[in-house]
mmCIF file of C-alpha atoms and ligand atoms in Angstrom:
data_model
loop_
_atom_site.group_PDB
_atom_site.id
_atom_site.type_symbol
_atom_site.label_atom_id
_atom_site.label_comp_id
_atom_site.label_asym_id
_atom_site.label_seq_id
_atom_site.Cartn_x
_atom_site.Cartn_y
_atom_site.Cartn_z
ATOM 1 C CA MET A 28 115.024 87.356 120.577
ATOM 2 C CA LYS A 29 116.703 87.821 117.189
ATOM 3 C CA GLU A 30 115.230 86.783 113.840
ATOM 4 C CA SER A 31 115.538 83.089 113.075
ATOM 5 C CA ILE A 32 115.665 80.870 109.969
ATOM 6 C CA LEU A 33 114.319 77.351 109.520
ATOM 7 C CA VAL A 34 116.830 75.281 107.520
ATOM 8 C CA ILE A 35 115.432 72.203 105.782
ATOM 9 C CA ASN A 36 117.392 69.393 104.143
ATOM 10 C CA CYS A 37 114.727 67.179 102.617
ATOM 11 C CA GLY A 38 115.953 63.784 101.368
ATOM 12 C CA SER A 39 114.007 60.910 99.830
ATOM 13 C CA SER A 40 113.524 59.108 103.169
ATOM 14 C CA SER A 41 114.652 61.652 105.734
ATOM 15 C CA LEU A 42 114.169 65.320 106.536
ATOM 16 C CA LYS A 43 116.766 67.148 108.602
ATOM 17 C CA PHE A 44 115.936 70.543 110.020
ATOM 18 C CA ALA A 45 117.347 73.249 112.273
ATOM 19 C CA ILE A 46 116.289 76.675 113.441
ATOM 20 C CA LEU A 47 119.161 79.142 113.596
ATOM 21 C CA ALA A 48 119.081 82.572 115.219
ATOM 22 C CA ASN A 49 121.533 85.436 115.663
ATOM 23 C CA ALA A 50 122.629 85.541 111.981
ATOM 24 C CA GLY A 51 123.036 81.779 111.909
ATOM 25 C CA GLN A 52 125.331 81.685 114.972
ATOM 26 C CA ASP A 53 122.940 79.953 117.411
ATOM 27 C CA THR A 54 121.106 76.710 116.780
ATOM 28 C CA LEU A 55 117.871 76.917 118.785
ATOM 29 C CA VAL A 56 116.462 73.536 117.829
ATOM 30 C CA GLU A 57 117.466 70.801 115.404
ATOM 31 C CA GLY A 58 116.254 67.384 114.473
ATOM 32 C CA ILE A 59 115.540 64.728 111.904
ATOM 33 C CA ALA A 60 112.512 62.887 110.590
ATOM 34 C CA ASP A 61 113.857 59.451 109.713
ATOM 35 C CA ARG A 62 112.726 56.460 107.653
ATOM 36 C CA LEU A 63 109.969 58.422 105.955
ATOM 37 C CA GLY A 64 107.736 56.200 103.870
ATOM 38 C CA SER A 65 108.214 53.211 106.216
ATOM 39 C CA ASP A 66 106.357 51.837 109.268
ATOM 40 C CA GLU A 67 109.207 52.796 111.583
ATOM 41 C CA SER A 68 109.407 56.493 110.894
ATOM 42 C CA SER A 69 109.861 58.990 113.689
ATOM 43 C CA ILE A 70 110.806 62.604 114.230
ATOM 44 C CA THR A 71 113.399 63.731 116.768
ATOM 45 C CA PHE A 72 113.734 67.220 118.243
ATOM 46 C CA LYS A 73 116.899 68.334 120.049
ATOM 47 C CA TYR A 74 116.080 71.394 122.118
ATOM 48 C CA ASP A 75 117.498 72.921 125.266
ATOM 49 C CA GLY A 76 119.837 69.965 125.879
ATOM 50 C CA GLN A 77 116.942 67.462 125.634
ATOM 51 C CA LYS A 78 116.148 64.954 122.899
ATOM 52 C CA SER A 79 112.550 63.916 122.242
ATOM 53 C CA GLN A 80 111.449 61.342 119.696
ATOM 54 C CA ILE A 81 107.905 61.063 118.361
ATOM 55 C CA PRO A 82 106.801 58.086 116.230
ATOM 56 C CA LEU A 83 105.123 59.183 112.991
ATOM 57 C CA LYS A 84 101.896 57.288 112.289
ATOM 58 C CA ASP A 85 101.680 59.002 108.937
ATOM 59 C CA SER A 86 105.233 58.677 107.597
ATOM 60 C CA SER A 87 104.871 61.258 104.816
ATOM 61 C CA HIS A 88 107.158 64.257 104.328
ATOM 62 C CA LYS A 89 104.096 66.461 104.802
ATOM 63 C CA ASN A 90 103.413 64.998 108.214
ATOM 64 C CA ALA A 91 107.037 65.548 109.233
ATOM 65 C CA VAL A 92 106.791 69.264 108.333
ATOM 66 C CA THR A 93 103.395 69.411 110.081
ATOM 67 C CA HIS A 94 105.100 68.173 113.274
ATOM 68 C CA ILE A 95 107.743 70.898 112.974
ATOM 69 C CA LYS A 96 104.940 73.441 112.593
ATOM 70 C CA GLN A 97 103.136 71.990 115.639
ATOM 71 C CA TRP A 98 106.350 72.106 117.682
ATOM 72 C CA LEU A 99 106.683 75.779 116.734
ATOM 73 C CA ASN A 100 103.076 76.433 117.759
ATOM 74 C CA GLU A 101 103.976 75.022 121.170
ATOM 75 C CA HIS A 102 107.049 77.294 121.334
ATOM 76 C CA PRO A 103 105.618 80.689 120.315
ATOM 77 C CA ALA A 104 108.717 82.570 121.510
ATOM 78 C CA ILE A 105 110.670 80.842 118.728
ATOM 79 C CA GLU A 106 107.870 80.761 116.165
ATOM 80 C CA SER A 107 107.429 84.533 116.365
ATOM 81 C CA THR A 108 111.088 85.059 115.367
ATOM 82 C CA LEU A 109 110.895 82.973 112.193
ATOM 83 C CA VAL A 110 111.496 85.163 109.130
ATOM 84 C CA GLY A 111 112.378 82.686 106.379
ATOM 85 C CA ILE A 112 113.123 79.131 105.303
ATOM 86 C CA GLY A 113 116.337 77.958 103.625
ATOM 87 C CA HIS A 114 116.380 74.695 101.663
ATOM 88 C CA ARG A 115 119.433 72.638 100.807
ATOM 89 C CA VAL A 116 119.191 71.522 97.176
ATOM 90 C CA VAL A 117 121.680 68.966 95.836
ATOM 91 C CA HIS A 118 121.637 69.723 92.110
ATOM 92 C CA GLY A 119 121.268 73.117 90.482
ATOM 93 C CA GLY A 120 122.738 72.089 87.116
ATOM 94 C CA GLU A 121 123.943 75.014 85.007
ATOM 95 C CA THR A 122 120.797 76.963 85.861
ATOM 96 C CA PHE A 123 121.752 78.035 89.382
ATOM 97 C CA SER A 124 125.184 79.507 90.085
ATOM 98 C CA GLN A 125 124.100 81.003 93.413
ATOM 99 C CA SER A 126 121.379 80.788 96.039
ATOM 100 C CA VAL A 127 117.991 82.172 94.990
ATOM 101 C CA LEU A 128 114.675 83.272 96.423
ATOM 102 C CA ILE A 129 112.197 80.534 95.501
ATOM 103 C CA ASN A 130 109.290 81.166 93.125
ATOM 104 C CA GLN A 131 107.505 78.845 90.680
ATOM 105 C CA ASP A 132 110.255 79.295 88.038
ATOM 106 C CA VAL A 133 112.853 78.160 90.574
ATOM 107 C CA ILE A 134 110.782 75.105 91.523
ATOM 108 C CA ASP A 135 110.487 74.228 87.817
ATOM 109 C CA GLY A 136 114.247 74.749 87.402
ATOM 110 C CA ILE A 137 115.008 72.370 90.288
ATOM 111 C CA LYS A 138 112.661 69.810 88.736
ATOM 112 C CA ASP A 139 114.516 70.184 85.405
ATOM 113 C CA CYS A 140 117.811 69.314 87.141
ATOM 114 C CA ALA A 141 116.328 66.097 88.581
ATOM 115 C CA GLN A 142 117.736 63.925 85.774
ATOM 116 C CA PHE A 143 121.162 64.101 87.501
ATOM 117 C CA ALA A 144 119.829 63.754 91.074
ATOM 118 C CA PRO A 145 116.757 61.539 90.690
ATOM 119 C CA LEU A 146 116.542 60.724 94.406
ATOM 120 C CA HIS A 147 117.347 64.150 95.802
ATOM 121 C CA ASN A 148 115.808 66.883 93.642
ATOM 122 C CA PRO A 149 112.226 65.506 93.627
ATOM 123 C CA ALA A 150 112.445 65.242 97.440
ATOM 124 C CA HIS A 151 113.654 68.850 97.641
ATOM 125 C CA THR A 152 110.797 70.202 95.520
ATOM 126 C CA LYS A 153 108.368 68.189 97.629
ATOM 127 C CA GLY A 154 109.831 69.771 100.793
ATOM 128 C CA ILE A 155 109.622 73.250 99.256
ATOM 129 C CA GLU A 156 106.008 72.814 98.167
ATOM 130 C CA ILE A 157 104.954 71.478 101.577
ATOM 131 C CA ALA A 158 106.772 74.341 103.338
ATOM 132 C CA PHE A 159 104.973 76.887 101.117
ATOM 133 C CA GLU A 160 101.667 75.276 102.049
ATOM 134 C CA LEU A 161 102.283 75.064 105.808
ATOM 135 C CA PHE A 162 104.301 78.265 106.276
ATOM 136 C CA SER A 163 102.449 80.454 103.813
ATOM 137 C CA GLY A 164 103.788 83.993 103.718
ATOM 138 C CA LEU A 165 107.337 83.068 104.771
ATOM 139 C CA PRO A 166 109.933 83.678 102.026
ATOM 140 C CA GLN A 167 112.004 80.649 101.038
ATOM 141 C CA VAL A 168 115.487 80.330 99.603
ATOM 142 C CA ALA A 169 117.220 77.476 97.742
ATOM 143 C CA VAL A 170 120.934 76.876 98.376
ATOM 144 C CA PHE A 171 122.606 74.525 95.886
ATOM 145 C CA ASP A 172 125.459 72.040 96.506
ATOM 146 C CA THR A 173 126.614 72.547 92.917
ATOM 147 C CA ALA A 174 126.490 76.365 92.744
ATOM 148 C CA PHE A 175 129.975 77.086 94.130
ATOM 149 C CA HIS A 176 131.559 75.050 91.308
ATOM 150 C CA GLN A 177 129.962 77.005 88.470
ATOM 151 C CA THR A 178 133.241 78.975 88.266
ATOM 152 C CA LEU A 179 135.124 75.968 86.806
ATOM 153 C CA THR A 180 136.526 76.488 83.298
ATOM 154 C CA PRO A 181 135.515 74.159 80.429
ATOM 155 C CA GLU A 182 138.926 72.419 80.586
ATOM 156 C CA GLN A 183 137.944 71.230 84.063
ATOM 157 C CA TYR A 184 134.207 70.644 83.746
ATOM 158 C CA LEU A 185 133.964 68.936 80.345
ATOM 159 C CA TYR A 186 134.327 65.179 79.940
ATOM 160 C CA PRO A 187 136.426 64.007 76.969
ATOM 161 C CA ILE A 188 133.440 62.404 75.223
ATOM 162 C CA PRO A 189 131.677 63.530 72.021
ATOM 163 C CA MET A 190 130.690 67.174 72.513
ATOM 164 C CA HIS A 191 127.082 66.665 71.509
ATOM 165 C CA PHE A 192 126.481 64.932 74.862
ATOM 166 C CA TYR A 193 127.286 68.232 76.534
ATOM 167 C CA ARG A 194 125.436 70.382 73.981
ATOM 168 C CA GLU A 195 122.260 68.293 73.971
ATOM 169 C CA HIS A 196 122.219 66.680 77.420
ATOM 170 C CA HIS A 197 124.415 68.902 79.661
ATOM 171 C CA PHE A 198 126.629 65.932 80.593
ATOM 172 C CA ARG A 199 129.528 67.610 82.448
ATOM 173 C CA LYS A 200 131.166 67.814 85.854
ATOM 174 C CA TYR A 201 129.051 69.738 88.364
ATOM 175 C CA GLY A 202 130.703 68.948 91.705
ATOM 176 C CA PHE A 203 129.016 68.866 95.125
ATOM 177 C CA HIS A 204 129.622 69.886 98.779
ATOM 178 C CA GLY A 205 129.757 73.459 97.429
ATOM 179 C CA THR A 206 128.041 74.964 100.472
ATOM 180 C CA SER A 207 130.651 73.349 102.734
ATOM 181 C CA PHE A 208 133.563 74.503 100.527
ATOM 182 C CA ARG A 209 132.186 78.056 100.437
ATOM 183 C CA TYR A 210 131.853 78.069 104.230
ATOM 184 C CA ILE A 211 135.426 76.777 104.650
ATOM 185 C CA SER A 212 136.792 79.357 102.209
ATOM 186 C CA GLN A 213 135.137 82.206 104.142
ATOM 187 C CA LYS A 214 136.069 80.819 107.567
ATOM 188 C CA LEU A 215 139.687 80.346 106.497
ATOM 189 C CA ALA A 216 139.828 83.964 105.311
ATOM 190 C CA GLN A 217 138.919 85.018 108.870
ATOM 191 C CA VAL A 218 141.731 83.037 110.513
ATOM 192 C CA ALA A 219 144.329 83.268 107.720
ATOM 193 C CA LYS A 220 144.105 86.819 106.412
ATOM 194 C CA GLY A 221 144.715 87.055 102.675
ATOM 195 C CA SER A 222 143.845 83.401 101.993
ATOM 196 C CA ASP A 223 141.042 84.658 99.715
ATOM 197 C CA GLN A 224 143.837 85.826 97.378
ATOM 198 C CA GLN A 225 145.757 82.528 97.607
ATOM 199 C CA GLY A 226 145.523 78.858 96.635
ATOM 200 C CA VAL A 227 143.510 76.630 98.965
ATOM 201 C CA LEU A 228 142.884 72.875 98.894
ATOM 202 C CA VAL A 229 139.964 71.458 100.876
ATOM 203 C CA ALA A 230 139.285 67.802 101.674
ATOM 204 C CA HIS A 231 135.646 67.399 102.760
ATOM 205 C CA LEU A 232 135.772 63.870 104.191
ATOM 206 C CA GLY A 233 132.535 62.434 105.525
ATOM 207 C CA ASN A 234 130.337 59.559 104.423
ATOM 208 C CA GLY A 235 130.375 61.387 101.085
ATOM 209 C CA ALA A 236 133.765 62.896 100.296
ATOM 210 C CA SER A 237 135.286 65.275 97.775
ATOM 211 C CA THR A 238 138.208 67.630 97.271
ATOM 212 C CA CYS A 239 138.138 71.190 95.986
ATOM 213 C CA ALA A 240 140.761 73.648 94.798
ATOM 214 C CA ILE A 241 139.869 77.254 95.611
ATOM 215 C CA HIS A 242 141.740 79.939 93.668
ATOM 216 C CA HIS A 243 141.288 83.451 95.047
ATOM 217 C CA GLY A 244 138.045 82.467 96.773
ATOM 218 C CA GLN A 245 136.502 80.668 93.784
ATOM 219 C CA SER A 246 136.237 76.944 93.079
ATOM 220 C CA SER A 247 138.687 76.080 90.278
ATOM 221 C CA ASP A 248 138.314 72.290 90.331
ATOM 222 C CA THR A 249 136.628 69.581 92.371
ATOM 223 C CA SER A 250 136.706 65.798 92.442
ATOM 224 C CA MET A 251 133.000 64.935 92.180
ATOM 225 C CA GLY A 252 131.421 64.927 88.735
ATOM 226 C CA ILE A 253 128.035 64.827 87.080
ATOM 227 C CA THR A 254 126.930 62.854 90.151
ATOM 228 C CA PRO A 255 128.487 62.420 93.619
ATOM 229 C CA LEU A 256 130.007 59.062 92.555
ATOM 230 C CA GLU A 257 133.164 60.428 90.930
ATOM 231 C CA GLY A 258 136.421 61.151 92.732
ATOM 232 C CA LEU A 259 137.341 59.901 96.189
ATOM 233 C CA MET A 260 136.661 56.519 97.680
ATOM 234 C CA MET A 261 133.807 57.078 100.164
ATOM 235 C CA GLY A 262 131.820 55.256 102.865
ATOM 236 C CA THR A 263 129.937 53.034 100.410
ATOM 237 C CA ARG A 264 130.804 54.653 97.042
ATOM 238 C CA SER A 265 133.731 53.517 94.922
ATOM 239 C CA GLY A 266 134.671 56.928 93.554
ATOM 240 C CA SER A 267 136.571 57.063 90.246
ATOM 241 C CA LEU A 268 137.549 53.839 88.526
ATOM 242 C CA ASP A 269 137.955 52.410 85.040
ATOM 243 C CA PRO A 270 134.435 52.729 83.508
ATOM 244 C CA SER A 271 134.877 49.288 81.915
ATOM 245 C CA LEU A 272 134.384 47.807 85.389
ATOM 246 C CA LEU A 273 130.704 48.628 85.104
ATOM 247 C CA SER A 274 130.247 46.190 82.251
ATOM 248 C CA PHE A 275 132.651 43.617 83.802
ATOM 249 C CA ILE A 276 130.643 43.659 87.062
ATOM 250 C CA SER A 277 127.299 43.368 85.281
ATOM 251 C CA GLN A 278 128.601 40.430 83.204
ATOM 252 C CA ALA A 279 130.222 38.704 86.205
ATOM 253 C CA GLU A 280 127.050 38.979 88.308
ATOM 254 C CA ASN A 281 124.594 38.724 85.421
ATOM 255 C CA ILE A 282 122.916 41.987 86.400
ATOM 256 C CA SER A 283 121.911 45.156 84.566
ATOM 257 C CA ALA A 284 124.167 48.222 84.266
ATOM 258 C CA ASP A 285 121.918 50.038 86.751
ATOM 259 C CA GLU A 286 122.272 47.211 89.265
ATOM 260 C CA ALA A 287 126.059 47.263 88.791
ATOM 261 C CA LEU A 288 125.996 51.021 89.378
ATOM 262 C CA GLU A 289 124.082 50.395 92.598
ATOM 263 C CA ILE A 290 127.027 48.227 93.768
ATOM 264 C CA LEU A 291 129.397 51.125 93.085
ATOM 265 C CA TYR A 292 127.094 53.460 95.047
ATOM 266 C CA LYS A 293 126.069 51.326 98.005
ATOM 267 C CA LYS A 294 128.409 48.355 98.478
ATOM 268 C CA SER A 295 131.840 49.721 97.621
ATOM 269 C CA GLY A 296 134.241 52.202 99.222
ATOM 270 C CA LEU A 297 135.271 51.627 102.856
ATOM 271 C CA LEU A 298 132.473 49.062 103.238
ATOM 272 C CA GLY A 299 133.411 47.065 100.126
ATOM 273 C CA VAL A 300 137.130 46.858 100.903
ATOM 274 C CA SER A 301 136.883 46.291 104.677
ATOM 275 C CA GLU A 302 133.944 43.861 104.322
ATOM 276 C CA ARG A 303 132.968 45.227 107.726
ATOM 277 C CA SER A 304 131.660 48.819 107.808
ATOM 278 C CA ASN A 305 131.349 52.113 105.952
ATOM 279 C CA ASP A 306 132.078 53.971 109.174
ATOM 280 C CA CYS A 307 135.576 55.356 109.721
ATOM 281 C CA ARG A 308 135.376 55.202 113.508
ATOM 282 C CA THR A 309 134.327 51.531 113.474
ATOM 283 C CA LEU A 310 137.172 50.746 111.073
ATOM 284 C CA GLU A 311 139.745 52.532 113.218
ATOM 285 C CA GLU A 312 138.673 50.466 116.222
ATOM 286 C CA ALA A 313 138.872 47.287 114.107
ATOM 287 C CA MET A 314 142.314 48.282 112.803
ATOM 288 C CA ASP A 315 143.522 48.880 116.367
ATOM 289 C CA SER A 316 142.497 45.335 117.246
ATOM 290 C CA GLY A 317 144.402 43.898 114.293
ATOM 291 C CA ASP A 318 141.894 43.835 111.385
ATOM 292 C CA GLN A 319 144.125 44.141 108.298
ATOM 293 C CA LYS A 320 141.222 44.716 105.877
ATOM 294 C CA ALA A 321 140.040 47.679 107.964
ATOM 295 C CA LYS A 322 143.556 49.123 107.781
ATOM 296 C CA LEU A 323 143.741 48.526 104.025
ATOM 297 C CA ALA A 324 140.381 50.288 103.520
ATOM 298 C CA LEU A 325 141.511 53.330 105.544
ATOM 299 C CA ASP A 326 144.898 53.455 103.809
ATOM 300 C CA MET A 327 143.257 53.248 100.370
ATOM 301 C CA PHE A 328 140.854 56.011 101.409
ATOM 302 C CA ALA A 329 143.826 58.186 102.416
ATOM 303 C CA ALA A 330 145.827 57.406 99.254
ATOM 304 C CA ARG A 331 142.910 58.232 96.983
ATOM 305 C CA THR A 332 142.177 61.442 98.863
ATOM 306 C CA ALA A 333 145.823 62.515 98.439
ATOM 307 C CA LYS A 334 145.648 61.700 94.709
ATOM 308 C CA HIS A 335 142.527 63.816 94.223
ATOM 309 C CA LEU A 336 143.987 66.696 96.225
ATOM 310 C CA VAL A 337 146.989 66.752 93.913
ATOM 311 C CA SER A 338 144.749 66.366 90.872
ATOM 312 C CA VAL A 339 142.633 69.461 91.629
ATOM 313 C CA ALA A 340 145.742 71.428 92.725
ATOM 314 C CA ILE A 341 146.852 71.854 89.102
ATOM 315 C CA THR A 342 144.404 74.779 88.872
ATOM 316 C CA LEU A 343 146.236 76.741 91.612
ATOM 317 C CA ASP A 344 149.311 78.998 91.412
ATOM 318 C CA SER A 345 150.489 77.665 94.764
ATOM 319 C CA ILE A 346 149.174 75.455 97.545
ATOM 320 C CA ASP A 347 149.117 77.890 100.429
ATOM 321 C CA HIS A 348 146.543 76.116 102.599
ATOM 322 C CA LEU A 349 145.145 72.611 102.972
ATOM 323 C CA VAL A 350 141.967 72.271 105.041
ATOM 324 C CA PHE A 351 140.458 69.058 106.445
ATOM 325 C CA THR A 352 136.739 69.066 107.194
ATOM 326 C CA GLY A 353 133.732 66.690 107.444
ATOM 327 C CA GLY A 354 133.263 63.938 110.060
ATOM 328 C CA ILE A 355 136.460 62.077 109.067
ATOM 329 C CA GLY A 356 138.546 65.140 108.178
ATOM 330 C CA GLU A 357 137.706 66.818 111.479
ATOM 331 C CA ASN A 358 138.089 63.780 113.727
ATOM 332 C CA SER A 359 140.439 61.144 112.352
ATOM 333 C CA HIS A 360 144.085 61.959 113.092
ATOM 334 C CA TYR A 361 145.044 58.614 111.489
ATOM 335 C CA VAL A 362 143.451 59.500 108.143
ATOM 336 C CA ARG A 363 144.872 63.055 108.183
ATOM 337 C CA ARG A 364 148.358 61.757 108.992
ATOM 338 C CA THR A 365 148.222 59.109 106.256
ATOM 339 C CA ILE A 366 146.983 61.609 103.634
ATOM 340 C CA CYS A 367 149.760 64.065 104.505
ATOM 341 C CA HIS A 368 152.307 61.232 104.385
ATOM 342 C CA TYR A 369 151.307 60.726 100.736
ATOM 343 C CA LEU A 370 151.755 64.480 100.131
ATOM 344 C CA LYS A 371 155.343 64.739 101.391
ATOM 345 C CA ALA A 372 156.756 65.257 97.873
ATOM 346 C CA PHE A 373 154.701 68.457 97.776
ATOM 347 C CA ASN A 374 156.235 69.673 101.044
ATOM 348 C CA ILE A 375 152.929 69.425 102.862
ATOM 349 C CA ARG A 376 153.812 68.348 106.396
ATOM 350 C CA ILE A 377 151.966 68.203 109.693
ATOM 351 C CA ASP A 378 153.136 68.252 113.290
ATOM 352 C CA SER A 379 152.152 64.871 114.710
ATOM 353 C CA THR A 380 151.608 66.204 118.240
ATOM 354 C CA LEU A 381 149.333 68.985 116.985
ATOM 355 C CA ASN A 382 147.526 66.522 114.694
ATOM 356 C CA ASP A 383 146.996 63.870 117.385
ATOM 357 C CA ASN A 384 145.823 66.361 120.007
ATOM 358 C CA ALA A 385 143.685 68.688 117.890
ATOM 359 C CA PRO A 386 140.730 69.860 120.032
ATOM 360 C CA ARG A 387 137.427 68.432 118.764
ATOM 361 C CA GLY A 388 135.056 70.860 117.073
ATOM 362 C CA GLU A 389 137.563 73.707 116.902
ATOM 363 C CA ILE A 390 139.726 75.331 114.238
ATOM 364 C CA ALA A 391 143.336 74.168 114.468
ATOM 365 C CA ASN A 392 146.523 74.746 112.488
ATOM 366 C CA ILE A 393 148.396 71.427 112.503
ATOM 367 C CA SER A 394 151.267 72.268 110.118
ATOM 368 C CA SER A 395 154.846 71.504 111.047
ATOM 369 C CA THR A 396 157.259 74.435 111.001
ATOM 370 C CA ASP A 397 158.929 73.173 107.788
ATOM 371 C CA SER A 398 155.656 72.773 105.833
ATOM 372 C CA LYS A 399 155.298 74.953 102.717
ATOM 373 C CA THR A 400 151.533 74.727 103.125
ATOM 374 C CA ASP A 401 149.489 75.664 106.189
ATOM 375 C CA VAL A 402 147.438 72.612 107.156
ATOM 376 C CA TRP A 403 144.180 73.264 108.990
ATOM 377 C CA ILE A 404 141.246 71.487 110.563
ATOM 378 C CA ILE A 405 138.077 73.583 110.209
ATOM 379 C CA PRO A 406 134.686 72.161 111.273
ATOM 380 C CA THR A 407 132.190 72.758 108.489
ATOM 381 C CA ASN A 408 128.735 74.268 109.007
ATOM 382 C CA GLU A 409 126.447 74.048 105.996
ATOM 383 C CA GLU A 410 123.328 75.028 107.977
ATOM 384 C CA PHE A 411 124.995 78.303 108.970
ATOM 385 C CA MET A 412 125.742 79.081 105.322
ATOM 386 C CA ILE A 413 122.145 78.267 104.292
ATOM 387 C CA ALA A 414 120.767 80.502 107.073
ATOM 388 C CA LEU A 415 123.104 83.334 106.070
ATOM 389 C CA ASP A 416 122.130 83.132 102.376
ATOM 390 C CA THR A 417 118.459 83.068 103.369
ATOM 391 C CA ILE A 418 118.783 86.187 105.518
ATOM 392 C CA ARG A 419 120.714 88.016 102.768
ATOM 393 C CA LEU A 420 118.193 87.183 100.061
ATOM 394 C CA ILE A 421 115.012 87.874 102.002
ATOM 395 C CA GLN A 422 116.309 91.289 103.041
ATOM 396 C CA HIS A 423 116.376 92.485 99.417
HETATM 397 P P1 LIG B 520 129.775 63.050 108.045
HETATM 398 O O1 LIG B 520 129.192 62.391 106.829
HETATM 399 O O2 LIG B 520 130.500 64.331 107.750
HETATM 400 O O3 LIG B 520 128.825 63.166 109.200
HETATM 401 O O4 LIG B 520 130.936 62.055 108.575
HETATM 402 C C1 LIG B 520 130.675 60.735 108.959
HETATM 403 C C2 LIG B 520 132.007 59.983 109.097
HETATM 404 O O5 LIG B 520 132.830 60.623 110.087
HETATM 405 C C3 LIG B 520 131.843 58.529 109.540
HETATM 406 O O6 LIG B 520 132.670 57.679 108.759
HETATM 407 C C4 LIG B 520 132.335 58.563 110.985
HETATM 408 O O7 LIG B 520 132.884 57.324 111.411
HETATM 409 C C5 LIG B 520 133.422 59.613 110.898
HETATM 410 N N1 LIG B 520 133.757 60.092 112.244
HETATM 411 C C6 LIG B 520 132.983 60.815 113.085
HETATM 412 N N2 LIG B 520 133.623 60.973 114.284
HETATM 413 C C7 LIG B 520 134.811 60.323 114.181
HETATM 414 C C8 LIG B 520 135.921 60.097 115.060
HETATM 415 N N3 LIG B 520 135.909 60.588 116.289
HETATM 416 N N4 LIG B 520 136.965 59.379 114.609
HETATM 417 C C9 LIG B 520 136.980 58.889 113.361
HETATM 418 N N5 LIG B 520 135.972 59.045 112.470
HETATM 419 C C10 LIG B 520 134.908 59.757 112.869
#
């Protein structure tokens, strides 16, 4: 069997993992340890078409990684192929503009970036330290969500606030979903030769959502900011709005600014407008049975996505390709159609038959013949990208 990589995405209360072989092409096993830190935590393994769930008596991150190690001990044919571990890291600040082999300096650097990702980065460093302890001797690599956007120019990444906030505190746009955008850019170049020398727009639409403009293979602007709250309306996040609302909400509800921010993070977006769900599929079903608020939420989501696609497009010479990805972008023909309807002034048009019948999980070109832009659906694969970076870096 070929060499394999363990990919770990360690969050504050969950830990997702996968083992990929054959240069990231084959997923041998994947799973998630859920509700860590609570009484109901469990770990699930998906292997060989079977799903097995084990309750975790000790709901710590360390115990979750210990279970992965035990599972590997019971599957020596896979364990013997393991050559490295790749970690997804949300925030790399200005320190990390590409994936790196992890040493103590890197761990310290990730800790330094925690001020902008207080829930994520401490969980990542915890996951890295536990993995070093339990898989001693295996090289480990950190792959950052922000790294792909380090090519933005100051006109795009600076906020129009007093400059000392940037100089002293590094307050600026960082952007996220970079691993997904990088994957899409490379995948597109395989199916649309020359696209790495053209202008590409990508809408990554999942529970979290952002847009990215890619100029000649490099990120030139993106909708998320210093945190993943800016930009598009999302499952539970508001996205961009007038910052004054923060103080209006805290006054109206008699709550602190942090509590008001929590409302913008967790109770807004599709959930806040529909007053039903943050889940696109649930809202589409509700809309089909006549729920007008579900329809309004989906239409607002589409309108705001279109707006942020156009906004980042100003950094391109031309819009040669538009790619939809993420759970909503890949699966919702209603959302794709509505977004493209809002983009008609830019001559971006889709073929409704191709859009409605796009095969699930596959790359599809859904443009109409009169569209100036090629419109694509490309399923994203961040784990693949993490595995590939890990292999590349541990071979040096
Ligand atoms: P992600 O965060 O990329 O996993 O995407 C999650 C989002 O994708 C949720 O809002 C899901 O409802 C949505 N989604 C997944 N499958 C479908 C589908 N078949 N139709 C519409 N939305 C979907």
